[in-house]
PDB file of C-alpha atoms in Angstrom:
ATOM      1  CA  MET A  16      12.435  28.385   6.322  1.00  0.00           C
ATOM      2  CA  MET A  17       9.340  26.513   5.125  1.00  0.00           C
ATOM      3  CA  ASP A  18       7.824  29.738   3.732  1.00  0.00           C
ATOM      4  CA  HIS A  19      11.055  31.000   2.193  1.00  0.00           C
ATOM      5  CA  PRO A  20      10.901  31.446  -1.607  1.00  0.00           C
ATOM      6  CA  THR A  21      14.094  29.406  -1.998  1.00  0.00           C
ATOM      7  CA  PHE A  22      12.563  26.450  -0.135  1.00  0.00           C
ATOM      8  CA  GLU A  23       9.347  26.690  -2.142  1.00  0.00           C
ATOM      9  CA  ARG A  24      11.315  26.616  -5.384  1.00  0.00           C
ATOM     10  CA  GLU A  25      13.494  23.694  -4.290  1.00  0.00           C
ATOM     11  CA  ASN A  26      10.459  21.733  -3.060  1.00  0.00           C
ATOM     12  CA  GLN A  27       8.666  22.328  -6.341  1.00  0.00           C
ATOM     13  CA  GLU A  28      11.706  21.064  -8.223  1.00  0.00           C
ATOM     14  CA  ARG A  29      11.802  17.913  -6.066  1.00  0.00           C
ATOM     15  CA  VAL A  30       8.086  17.250  -6.569  1.00  0.00           C
ATOM     16  CA  GLN A  31       8.408  17.738 -10.332  1.00  0.00           C
ATOM     17  CA  ALA A  32      11.412  15.395 -10.390  1.00  0.00           C
ATOM     18  CA  VAL A  33       9.323  12.663  -8.721  1.00  0.00           C
ATOM     19  CA  GLU A  34       6.481  13.329 -11.160  1.00  0.00           C
ATOM     20  CA  SER A  35       8.829  13.109 -14.157  1.00  0.00           C
ATOM     21  CA  SER A  36      10.394   9.868 -12.901  1.00  0.00           C
ATOM     22  CA  PHE A  37       7.095   8.060 -13.597  1.00  0.00           C
ATOM     23  CA  HIS A  38       7.074   9.467 -17.145  1.00  0.00           C
ATOM     24  CA  GLN A  39       3.787   9.707 -19.042  1.00  0.00           C
ATOM     25  CA  ALA A  40       2.247   6.734 -17.223  1.00  0.00           C
ATOM     26  CA  GLY A  41       2.212   8.620 -13.909  1.00  0.00           C
ATOM     27  CA  LYS A  42      -0.360  11.083 -12.634  1.00  0.00           C
ATOM     28  CA  PRO A  43       0.503  14.738 -11.874  1.00  0.00           C
ATOM     29  CA  LEU A  44       1.835  15.257  -8.354  1.00  0.00           C
ATOM     30  CA  SER A  45       2.380  19.016  -8.224  1.00  0.00           C
ATOM     31  CA  LYS A  46      -0.143  20.778  -6.014  1.00  0.00           C
ATOM     32  CA  PRO A  47      -0.071  24.052  -4.035  1.00  0.00           C
ATOM     33  CA  GLY A  48       1.028  23.399  -0.469  1.00  0.00           C
ATOM     34  CA  ARG A  49       2.203  19.834  -1.144  1.00  0.00           C
ATOM     35  CA  ILE A  50       5.663  19.144   0.275  1.00  0.00           C
ATOM     36  CA  LEU A  51       7.898  16.151  -0.360  1.00  0.00           C
ATOM     37  CA  ILE A  52       8.885  14.855   3.076  1.00  0.00           C
ATOM     38  CA  GLY A  53      10.887  11.724   2.286  1.00  0.00           C
ATOM     39  CA  GLU A  54      11.802   9.052  -0.228  1.00  0.00           C
ATOM     40  CA  GLY A  55      13.501   5.677  -0.179  1.00  0.00           C
ATOM     41  CA  THR A  56      13.313   2.016  -1.098  1.00  0.00           C
ATOM     42  CA  VAL A  57      11.300  -0.580   0.810  1.00  0.00           C
ATOM     43  CA  PHE A  58      10.481  -4.243   0.291  1.00  0.00           C
ATOM     44  CA  LYS A  59       6.837  -5.049  -0.382  1.00  0.00           C
ATOM     45  CA  GLN A  60       5.361  -8.500   0.130  1.00  0.00           C
ATOM     46  CA  GLY A  61       3.751  -9.196  -3.228  1.00  0.00           C
ATOM     47  CA  ARG A  62       1.369 -11.987  -4.031  1.00  0.00           C
ATOM     48  CA  LYS A  63       4.142 -14.277  -5.276  1.00  0.00           C
ATOM     49  CA  LYS A  64       7.332 -12.835  -3.824  1.00  0.00           C
ATOM     50  CA  ILE A  65       9.006  -9.893  -2.124  1.00  0.00           C
ATOM     51  CA  GLN A  66       9.513  -6.913  -4.422  1.00  0.00           C
ATOM     52  CA  GLN A  67      11.602  -3.792  -4.052  1.00  0.00           C
ATOM     53  CA  LYS A  68       9.576  -0.578  -4.380  1.00  0.00           C
ATOM     54  CA  ILE A  69      10.309   3.130  -4.375  1.00  0.00           C
ATOM     55  CA  LEU A  70       8.300   5.039  -1.766  1.00  0.00           C
ATOM     56  CA  PHE A  71       7.635   8.802  -1.645  1.00  0.00           C
ATOM     57  CA  LEU A  72       5.986  10.519   1.308  1.00  0.00           C
ATOM     58  CA  PHE A  73       4.291  13.881   0.798  1.00  0.00           C
ATOM     59  CA  THR A  74       2.380  15.963   3.337  1.00  0.00           C
ATOM     60  CA  ASP A  75      -0.940  14.588   2.056  1.00  0.00           C
ATOM     61  CA  ILE A  76      -0.258  11.434   0.004  1.00  0.00           C
ATOM     62  CA  LEU A  77       1.931   8.327  -0.118  1.00  0.00           C
ATOM     63  CA  VAL A  78       3.220   7.324  -3.567  1.00  0.00           C
ATOM     64  CA  TYR A  79       4.971   4.104  -4.534  1.00  0.00           C
ATOM     65  CA  GLY A  80       5.964   2.289  -7.688  1.00  0.00           C
ATOM     66  CA  SER A  81       8.125  -0.351  -9.315  1.00  0.00           C
ATOM     67  CA  ILE A  82      11.786   0.439  -9.953  1.00  0.00           C
ATOM     68  CA  VAL A  83      13.049   0.338 -13.556  1.00  0.00           C
ATOM     69  CA  VAL A  84      16.204   2.482 -13.252  1.00  0.00           C
ATOM     70  CA  PRO A  85      17.029   3.476  -9.626  1.00  0.00           C
ATOM     71  CA  GLY A  86      16.765   7.214  -9.109  1.00  0.00           C
ATOM     72  CA  ARG A  87      15.571   7.885 -12.650  1.00  0.00           C
ATOM     73  CA  TRP A  88      12.693   5.754 -13.884  1.00  0.00           C
ATOM     74  CA  TYR A  89       9.742   4.181 -12.055  1.00  0.00           C
ATOM     75  CA  LYS A  90       6.431   2.701 -13.210  1.00  0.00           C
ATOM     76  CA  LYS A  91       3.099   1.358 -11.891  1.00  0.00           C
ATOM     77  CA  GLN A  92       2.542   4.488  -9.850  1.00  0.00           C
ATOM     78  CA  LYS A  93       0.155   4.094  -6.904  1.00  0.00           C
ATOM     79  CA  ILE A  94      -1.155   7.126  -4.981  1.00  0.00           C
ATOM     80  CA  ILE A  95      -2.730   6.716  -1.532  1.00  0.00           C
ATOM     81  CA  PRO A  96      -4.307   9.672   0.342  1.00  0.00           C
ATOM     82  CA  LEU A  97      -2.867   9.761   3.844  1.00  0.00           C
ATOM     83  CA  GLU A  98      -6.342   9.922   5.406  1.00  0.00           C
ATOM     84  CA  ASP A  99      -6.946   6.453   3.920  1.00  0.00           C
ATOM     85  CA  ILE A 100      -3.931   4.931   5.669  1.00  0.00           C
ATOM     86  CA  GLU A 101      -3.590   3.039   8.920  1.00  0.00           C
ATOM     87  CA  LEU A 102      -0.247   1.586  10.022  1.00  0.00           C
ATOM     88  CA  GLU A 103       0.454  -1.412  12.224  1.00  0.00           C
ATOM     89  CA  ASP A 104       3.945  -2.022  13.541  1.00  0.00           C
ATOM     90  CA  LEU A 105       4.941  -5.695  13.521  1.00  0.00           C
ATOM     91  CA  GLU A 106       7.405  -7.615  15.642  1.00  0.00           C
ATOM     92  CA  ASP A 107      10.378  -9.282  14.004  1.00  0.00           C
ATOM     93  CA  SER A 108      10.237 -13.008  13.289  1.00  0.00           C
ATOM     94  CA  ASP A 109      12.855 -15.492  12.148  1.00  0.00           C
ATOM     95  CA  ILE A 110      11.839 -14.841   8.532  1.00  0.00           C
ATOM     96  CA  PHE A 111      10.635 -11.217   8.420  1.00  0.00           C
ATOM     97  CA  LYS A 112      12.557  -8.271   9.865  1.00  0.00           C
ATOM     98  CA  HIS A 113      11.689  -4.548  10.188  1.00  0.00           C
ATOM     99  CA  GLN A 114       8.184  -5.086   8.803  1.00  0.00           C
ATOM    100  CA  TRP A 115       4.943  -3.137   9.154  1.00  0.00           C
ATOM    101  CA  LEU A 116       1.454  -3.281   7.665  1.00  0.00           C
ATOM    102  CA  ILE A 117      -0.071  -0.517   5.534  1.00  0.00           C
ATOM    103  CA  ARG A 118      -3.873  -0.681   5.524  1.00  0.00           C
ATOM    104  CA  THR A 119      -6.081   1.177   3.042  1.00  0.00           C
ATOM    105  CA  PRO A 120      -9.774   0.750   2.147  1.00  0.00           C
ATOM    106  CA  SER A 121      -9.010  -0.922  -1.207  1.00  0.00           C
ATOM    107  CA  LYS A 122      -5.789  -2.776  -0.419  1.00  0.00           C
ATOM    108  CA  SER A 123      -3.586  -3.704   2.539  1.00  0.00           C
ATOM    109  CA  PHE A 124      -0.025  -4.967   2.271  1.00  0.00           C
ATOM    110  CA  PHE A 125       3.156  -5.701   4.217  1.00  0.00           C
ATOM    111  CA  VAL A 126       6.334  -3.685   3.698  1.00  0.00           C
ATOM    112  CA  SER A 127       9.736  -3.927   5.334  1.00  0.00           C
ATOM    113  CA  ALA A 128      12.788  -1.718   5.589  1.00  0.00           C
ATOM    114  CA  PRO A 129      16.447  -2.773   5.452  1.00  0.00           C
ATOM    115  CA  SER A 130      16.977  -1.660   9.057  1.00  0.00           C
ATOM    116  CA  TYR A 131      15.115  -0.834  12.240  1.00  0.00           C
ATOM    117  CA  GLU A 132      16.098   2.840  11.881  1.00  0.00           C
ATOM    118  CA  GLU A 133      14.600   3.027   8.387  1.00  0.00           C
ATOM    119  CA  LYS A 134      11.394   1.367   9.577  1.00  0.00           C
ATOM    120  CA  LYS A 135      11.097   3.735  12.527  1.00  0.00           C
ATOM    121  CA  ALA A 136      11.673   6.750  10.283  1.00  0.00           C
ATOM    122  CA  TRP A 137       8.933   5.724   7.838  1.00  0.00           C
ATOM    123  CA  ILE A 138       6.351   4.982  10.538  1.00  0.00           C
ATOM    124  CA  GLU A 139       7.066   8.168  12.484  1.00  0.00           C
ATOM    125  CA  HIS A 140       7.028  10.412   9.424  1.00  0.00           C
ATOM    126  CA  ILE A 141       3.821   8.929   8.005  1.00  0.00           C
ATOM    127  CA  ASN A 142       2.036   9.227  11.350  1.00  0.00           C
ATOM    128  CA  GLU A 143       3.242  12.810  11.842  1.00  0.00           C
ATOM    129  CA  CYS A 144       2.120  13.805   8.344  1.00  0.00           C
ATOM    130  CA  LEU A 145      -1.264  12.165   8.948  1.00  0.00           C
ATOM    131  CA  SER A 146      -1.673  13.928  12.295  1.00  0.00           C
ATOM    132  CA  SER A 147      -0.820  17.296  10.747  1.00  0.00           C
ATOM    133  CA  LEU A 148      -3.204  16.671   7.848  1.00  0.00           C
ATOM    134  CA  MET A 149      -6.085  15.825  10.187  1.00  0.00           C
ATOM    135  CA  GLN A 150      -5.492  19.004  12.183  1.00  0.00           C
ATOM    136  CA  GLY A 151      -5.147  21.327   9.204  1.00  0.00           C
ATOM    137  CA  THR A 152      -8.010  20.093   7.003  1.00  0.00           C
ATOM    138  CA  SER A 153     -11.540  18.722   7.166  1.00  0.00           C
ATOM    139  CA  CYS A 154     -10.363  15.261   6.045  1.00  0.00           C
ATOM    140  CA  LYS A 155     -11.682  12.320   8.029  1.00  0.00           C
ATOM    141  CA  PRO A 156      -9.710   9.075   8.421  1.00  0.00           C
ATOM    142  CA  SER A 157     -11.063   5.884   6.882  1.00  0.00           C
ATOM    143  CA  LYS A 158     -12.832   3.427   9.162  1.00  0.00           C
ATOM    144  CA  LYS A 159     -12.899   0.335   6.951  1.00  0.00           C
ATOM    145  CA  PHE A 160      -9.796  -1.317   5.517  1.00  0.00           C
ATOM    146  CA  ALA A 161      -9.132  -4.168   3.121  1.00  0.00           C
ATOM    147  CA  VAL A 162      -7.628  -7.343   4.524  1.00  0.00           C
ATOM    148  CA  SER A 163      -4.058  -8.226   3.603  1.00  0.00           C
ATOM    149  CA  TRP A 164      -3.707 -11.126   1.182  1.00  0.00           C
ATOM    150  CA  ILE A 165      -1.977 -14.301   2.289  1.00  0.00           C
ATOM    151  CA  PRO A 166       1.055 -14.762  -0.039  1.00  0.00           C
ATOM    152  CA  ASP A 167       0.874 -17.575  -2.603  1.00  0.00           C
ATOM    153  CA  PRO A 168       3.749 -19.641  -1.131  1.00  0.00           C
ATOM    154  CA  ALA A 169       1.973 -19.801   2.247  1.00  0.00           C
ATOM    155  CA  ALA A 170      -0.484 -22.520   1.177  1.00  0.00           C
ATOM    156  CA  CYS A 171      -0.193 -25.544  -1.106  1.00  0.00           C
ATOM    157  CA  LYS A 172      -3.915 -26.358  -0.951  1.00  0.00           C
ATOM    158  CA  CYS A 173      -7.236 -24.508  -0.606  1.00  0.00           C
ATOM    159  CA  MET A 174      -7.654 -22.919   2.806  1.00  0.00           C
ATOM    160  CA  ARG A 175     -11.422 -23.514   2.767  1.00  0.00           C
ATOM    161  CA  CYS A 176     -12.082 -27.048   1.482  1.00  0.00           C
ATOM    162  CA  LEU A 177      -8.613 -28.189   2.620  1.00  0.00           C
ATOM    163  CA  SER A 178      -8.548 -30.786  -0.150  1.00  0.00           C
ATOM    164  CA  THR A 179      -7.832 -29.133  -3.516  1.00  0.00           C
ATOM    165  CA  LYS A 180      -4.083 -28.936  -4.105  1.00  0.00           C
ATOM    166  CA  PHE A 181      -2.810 -25.946  -6.063  1.00  0.00           C
ATOM    167  CA  GLY A 182      -0.915 -26.602  -9.277  1.00  0.00           C
ATOM    168  CA  GLY A 183      -0.978 -26.100 -13.020  1.00  0.00           C
ATOM    169  CA  VAL A 184      -4.672 -26.949 -13.300  1.00  0.00           C
ATOM    170  CA  ASN A 185      -5.912 -25.644  -9.944  1.00  0.00           C
ATOM    171  CA  ARG A 186      -4.929 -21.986  -9.677  1.00  0.00           C
ATOM    172  CA  ARG A 187      -4.713 -20.005  -6.485  1.00  0.00           C
ATOM    173  CA  HIS A 188      -7.319 -17.294  -5.946  1.00  0.00           C
ATOM    174  CA  HIS A 189      -7.680 -14.737  -3.171  1.00  0.00           C
ATOM    175  CA  CYS A 190     -10.926 -14.040  -1.391  1.00  0.00           C
ATOM    176  CA  ARG A 191     -11.245 -10.243  -1.339  1.00  0.00           C
ATOM    177  CA  ASN A 192     -13.103 -10.362   1.951  1.00  0.00           C
ATOM    178  CA  CYS A 193     -10.844 -12.551   4.117  1.00  0.00           C
ATOM    179  CA  GLY A 194      -7.605 -12.708   2.082  1.00  0.00           C
ATOM    180  CA  PHE A 195      -7.465 -16.538   2.158  1.00  0.00           C
ATOM    181  CA  LEU A 196      -5.988 -18.586  -0.679  1.00  0.00           C
ATOM    182  CA  VAL A 197      -8.811 -20.624  -2.181  1.00  0.00           C
ATOM    183  CA  CYS A 198      -9.539 -22.824  -5.191  1.00  0.00           C
ATOM    184  CA  ASN A 199     -11.934 -21.916  -7.985  1.00  0.00           C
ATOM    185  CA  SER A 200     -14.670 -24.214  -6.672  1.00  0.00           C
ATOM    186  CA  CYS A 201     -14.579 -22.466  -3.298  1.00  0.00           C
ATOM    187  CA  SER A 202     -14.599 -18.950  -4.793  1.00  0.00           C
ATOM    188  CA  LYS A 203     -17.280 -18.920  -7.486  1.00  0.00           C
ATOM    189  CA  GLN A 204     -19.335 -16.319  -5.635  1.00  0.00           C
ATOM    190  CA  ARG A 205     -19.130 -12.554  -6.118  1.00  0.00           C
ATOM    191  CA  ALA A 206     -20.181  -9.720  -3.838  1.00  0.00           C
ATOM    192  CA  VAL A 207     -19.809  -5.945  -3.537  1.00  0.00           C
ATOM    193  CA  ILE A 208     -17.411  -4.869  -0.796  1.00  0.00           C
ATOM    194  CA  ASP A 209     -18.159  -1.170  -0.438  1.00  0.00           C
ATOM    195  CA  HIS A 210     -14.833   0.058   0.905  1.00  0.00           C
ATOM    196  CA  ILE A 211     -12.911  -1.693  -1.900  1.00  0.00           C
ATOM    197  CA  HIS A 212     -15.231  -0.696  -4.755  1.00  0.00           C
ATOM    198  CA  PRO A 213     -18.782   0.701  -4.516  1.00  0.00           C
ATOM    199  CA  THR A 214     -20.250  -1.222  -7.484  1.00  0.00           C
ATOM    200  CA  LYS A 215     -17.974  -4.036  -8.663  1.00  0.00           C
ATOM    201  CA  LYS A 216     -18.710  -7.581  -7.588  1.00  0.00           C
ATOM    202  CA  LEU A 217     -15.490  -9.131  -6.324  1.00  0.00           C
ATOM    203  CA  ARG A 218     -14.362 -12.728  -5.910  1.00  0.00           C
ATOM    204  CA  ILE A 219     -15.089 -14.065  -2.438  1.00  0.00           C
ATOM    205  CA  CYS A 220     -14.968 -17.517  -0.905  1.00  0.00           C
ATOM    206  CA  SER A 221     -18.103 -19.527  -0.134  1.00  0.00           C
ATOM    207  CA  PHE A 222     -17.617 -19.061   3.619  1.00  0.00           C
ATOM    208  CA  CYS A 223     -17.541 -15.247   3.348  1.00  0.00           C
ATOM    209  CA  TYR A 224     -20.415 -15.264   0.856  1.00  0.00           C
ATOM    210  CA  LYS A 225     -22.567 -17.091   3.383  1.00  0.00           C
ATOM    211  CA  ASN A 226     -21.609 -14.684   6.165  1.00  0.00           C
ATOM    212  CA  ILE A 227     -22.270 -11.609   4.006  1.00  0.00           C
ATOM    213  CA  ASN A 228     -25.713 -12.858   3.063  1.00  0.00           C
ATOM    214  CA  GLU A 229     -26.527 -13.663   6.676  1.00  0.00           C
ATOM    215  CA  GLU A 230     -25.542 -10.112   7.629  1.00  0.00           C
ATOM    216  CA  LYS A 231     -27.753  -8.724   4.872  1.00  0.00           C
ATOM    217  CA  PHE A 232     -30.617 -10.824   6.150  1.00  0.00           C
ATOM    218  CA  ARG A 233     -30.152  -9.526   9.683  1.00  0.00           C
ATOM    219  CA  ASP A 234     -29.756  -5.896   8.572  1.00  0.00           C
ATOM    220  CA  ARG A 235     -32.465  -5.698   5.921  1.00  0.00           C
ATOM    221  CA  GLY A 236     -34.684  -8.693   6.571  1.00  0.00           C
ATOM    222  CA  ASP A 237     -33.871 -10.416   3.284  1.00  0.00           C
ATOM    223  CA  SER A 238     -31.022 -12.113   1.456  1.00  0.00           C
ATOM    224  CA  ALA A 239     -30.999 -10.324  -1.883  1.00  0.00           C
ATOM    225  CA  GLY A 240     -27.379 -11.177  -2.750  1.00  0.00           C
ATOM    226  CA  LYS A 241     -26.925 -13.342  -5.802  1.00  0.00           C
ATOM    227  CA  SER A 242     -23.913 -15.228  -7.109  1.00  0.00           C
ATOM    228  CA  SER A 243     -22.611 -14.078 -10.492  1.00  0.00           C
ATOM    229  CA  SER A 244     -19.399 -15.511 -11.876  1.00  0.00           C
ATOM    230  CA  GLU A 245     -19.853 -13.424 -15.010  1.00  0.00           C
ATOM    231  CA  GLU A 246     -19.410 -10.069 -13.277  1.00  0.00           C
ATOM    232  CA  GLU A 247     -16.206  -8.185 -14.061  1.00  0.00           C
ATOM    233  CA  GLU A 248     -13.623  -8.862 -11.407  1.00  0.00           C
ATOM    234  CA  PHE A 249     -11.988  -5.838  -9.873  1.00  0.00           C
ATOM    235  CA  CYS A 250      -8.419  -6.099  -8.603  1.00  0.00           C
ATOM    236  CA  PRO A 251      -7.421  -2.797  -6.952  1.00  0.00           C
ATOM    237  CA  SER A 252      -3.777  -3.723  -6.588  1.00  0.00           C
ATOM    238  CA  GLY A 253      -3.258  -5.013 -10.107  1.00  0.00           C
ATOM    239  CA  GLU A 254      -1.262  -7.890  -8.651  1.00  0.00           C
ATOM    240  CA  GLU A 255      -3.597 -10.669  -9.714  1.00  0.00           C
ATOM    241  CA  ASN A 256      -2.059 -10.500 -13.197  1.00  0.00           C
ATOM    242  CA  GLU A 257       1.288  -8.949 -12.343  1.00  0.00           C
ATOM    243  CA  LYS A 258       4.338 -10.511 -13.961  1.00  0.00           C
ATOM    244  CA  VAL A 259       6.450 -12.514 -11.594  1.00  0.00           C
ATOM    245  CA  GLU A 260       9.765 -11.241 -12.891  1.00  0.00           C
ATOM    246  CA  GLU A 261       9.041  -7.600 -12.063  1.00  0.00           C
ATOM    247  CA  GLY A 262      10.219  -6.005  -8.840  1.00  0.00           C
ATOM    248  CA  GLU A 263      13.426  -7.960  -8.377  1.00  0.00           C
ATOM    249  CA  ILE A 264      15.380  -6.754  -5.367  1.00  0.00           C
ATOM    250  CA  GLY A 265      18.073  -4.413  -6.659  1.00  0.00           C
ATOM    251  CA  ILE A 266      20.495  -1.862  -5.268  1.00  0.00           C
ATOM    252  CA  TYR A 267      19.381  -0.362  -1.961  1.00  0.00           C
ATOM    253  CA  SER A 268      19.923   3.329  -1.242  1.00  0.00           C
ATOM    254  CA  PRO A 269      19.265   4.919   2.180  1.00  0.00           C
ATOM    255  CA  SER A 270      16.133   7.056   2.493  1.00  0.00           C
ATOM    256  CA  ASN A 271      16.266  10.838   2.223  1.00  0.00           C
ATOM    257  CA  TRP A 272      14.242  13.090   4.515  1.00  0.00           C
ATOM    258  CA  LEU A 273      13.317  16.748   4.715  1.00  0.00           C
ATOM    259  CA  ASP A 274      14.607  18.491   7.830  1.00  0.00           C
ATOM    260  CA  THR A 275      11.492  20.536   8.555  1.00  0.00           C
ATOM    261  CA  LYS A 276      13.373  22.858  10.898  1.00  0.00           C
ATOM    262  CA  ASN A 277      16.039  23.957   8.442  1.00  0.00           C
ATOM    263  CA  GLY A 278      14.246  23.182   5.189  1.00  0.00           C
ATOM    264  CA  THR A 279      17.174  21.041   4.014  1.00  0.00           C
ATOM    265  CA  TRP A 280      17.189  17.630   2.343  1.00  0.00           C
ATOM    266  CA  GLU A 281      19.419  14.927   3.795  1.00  0.00           C
ATOM    267  CA  ARG A 282      19.870  11.198   4.212  1.00  0.00           C
ATOM    268  CA  LEU A 283      18.646   9.311   7.229  1.00  0.00           C
ATOM    269  CA  ARG A 284      20.814   9.563  10.309  1.00  0.00           C
ATOM    270  CA  ILE A 285      20.271   6.974  13.017  1.00  0.00           C
ATOM    271  CA  TYR A 286      17.919   8.213  15.754  1.00  0.00           C
ATOM    272  CA  ASP A 287      17.800  11.712  14.249  1.00  0.00           C
ATOM    273  CA  TYR A 288      14.400  12.436  12.755  1.00  0.00           C
ATOM    274  CA  PRO A 289      12.460  15.673  12.231  1.00  0.00           C
ATOM    275  CA  LYS A 290      10.271  16.334  15.260  1.00  0.00           C
ATOM    276  CA  SER A 291       7.408  18.179  13.577  1.00  0.00           C
ATOM    277  CA  ILE A 292       5.627  18.462  10.264  1.00  0.00           C
ATOM    278  CA  PRO A 293       4.483  21.901   9.076  1.00  0.00           C
ATOM    279  CA  SER A 294       0.732  22.435   8.811  1.00  0.00           C
ATOM    280  CA  GLN A 295      -0.575  23.153   5.339  1.00  0.00           C
TER     281      GLN A 295
END
């Protein structure tokens, strides 16, 4: 069924529909051998609040974006190669349910599903696609991953000096190395973090700056790192300046998945997931 001309045509139509839903702001998604495996809505822990996102899983990439019109129009398209992804399943707490962590070299973030079944489906499908990709290509999985940022509401004062209270004058900043919420005085330093960006100097806290320089001294016999608050700051997620009102939780629709045995497209059924992913 996966090699049938009818399936290939229908898959191409689905991929093009996803591509068109991001309009001109999105990048092309059509590629020979790329198959759309699943789609659905999840809840992403943003810097300031939880946001509803649309998520698309392909055989080689994970795509997500902000929802403008459900099922028709999305924006802020993000594309993550599957070989750059590592998942961590998380236990439920009193506040967060059905949550897991998506790690990538440039950004790591928490997402949650509306139900345990949805969460299980996403984790199983992503891991199966990743396993198939590693077997069928020369891709190598990433070894270094960005830390997940601590959400803004989690701290009312700097997590390093423990004295500066956040407010209108004292803004919250995130250390790109440890993910802590810190004040400006405790995050004046900049450093290159290779797995996030190979050349940009990123904001880091004074504690991490000291540790990085000590590591450089041990590895190379000198401490050549210099502080530069004038370097351009790189924010891979784009969330440092993201508007608060975007990503409001809207209407939830169950995820849709490709039945890889029959080549059909259907909504999630509890405890009924495809057992294998076709090799490319």
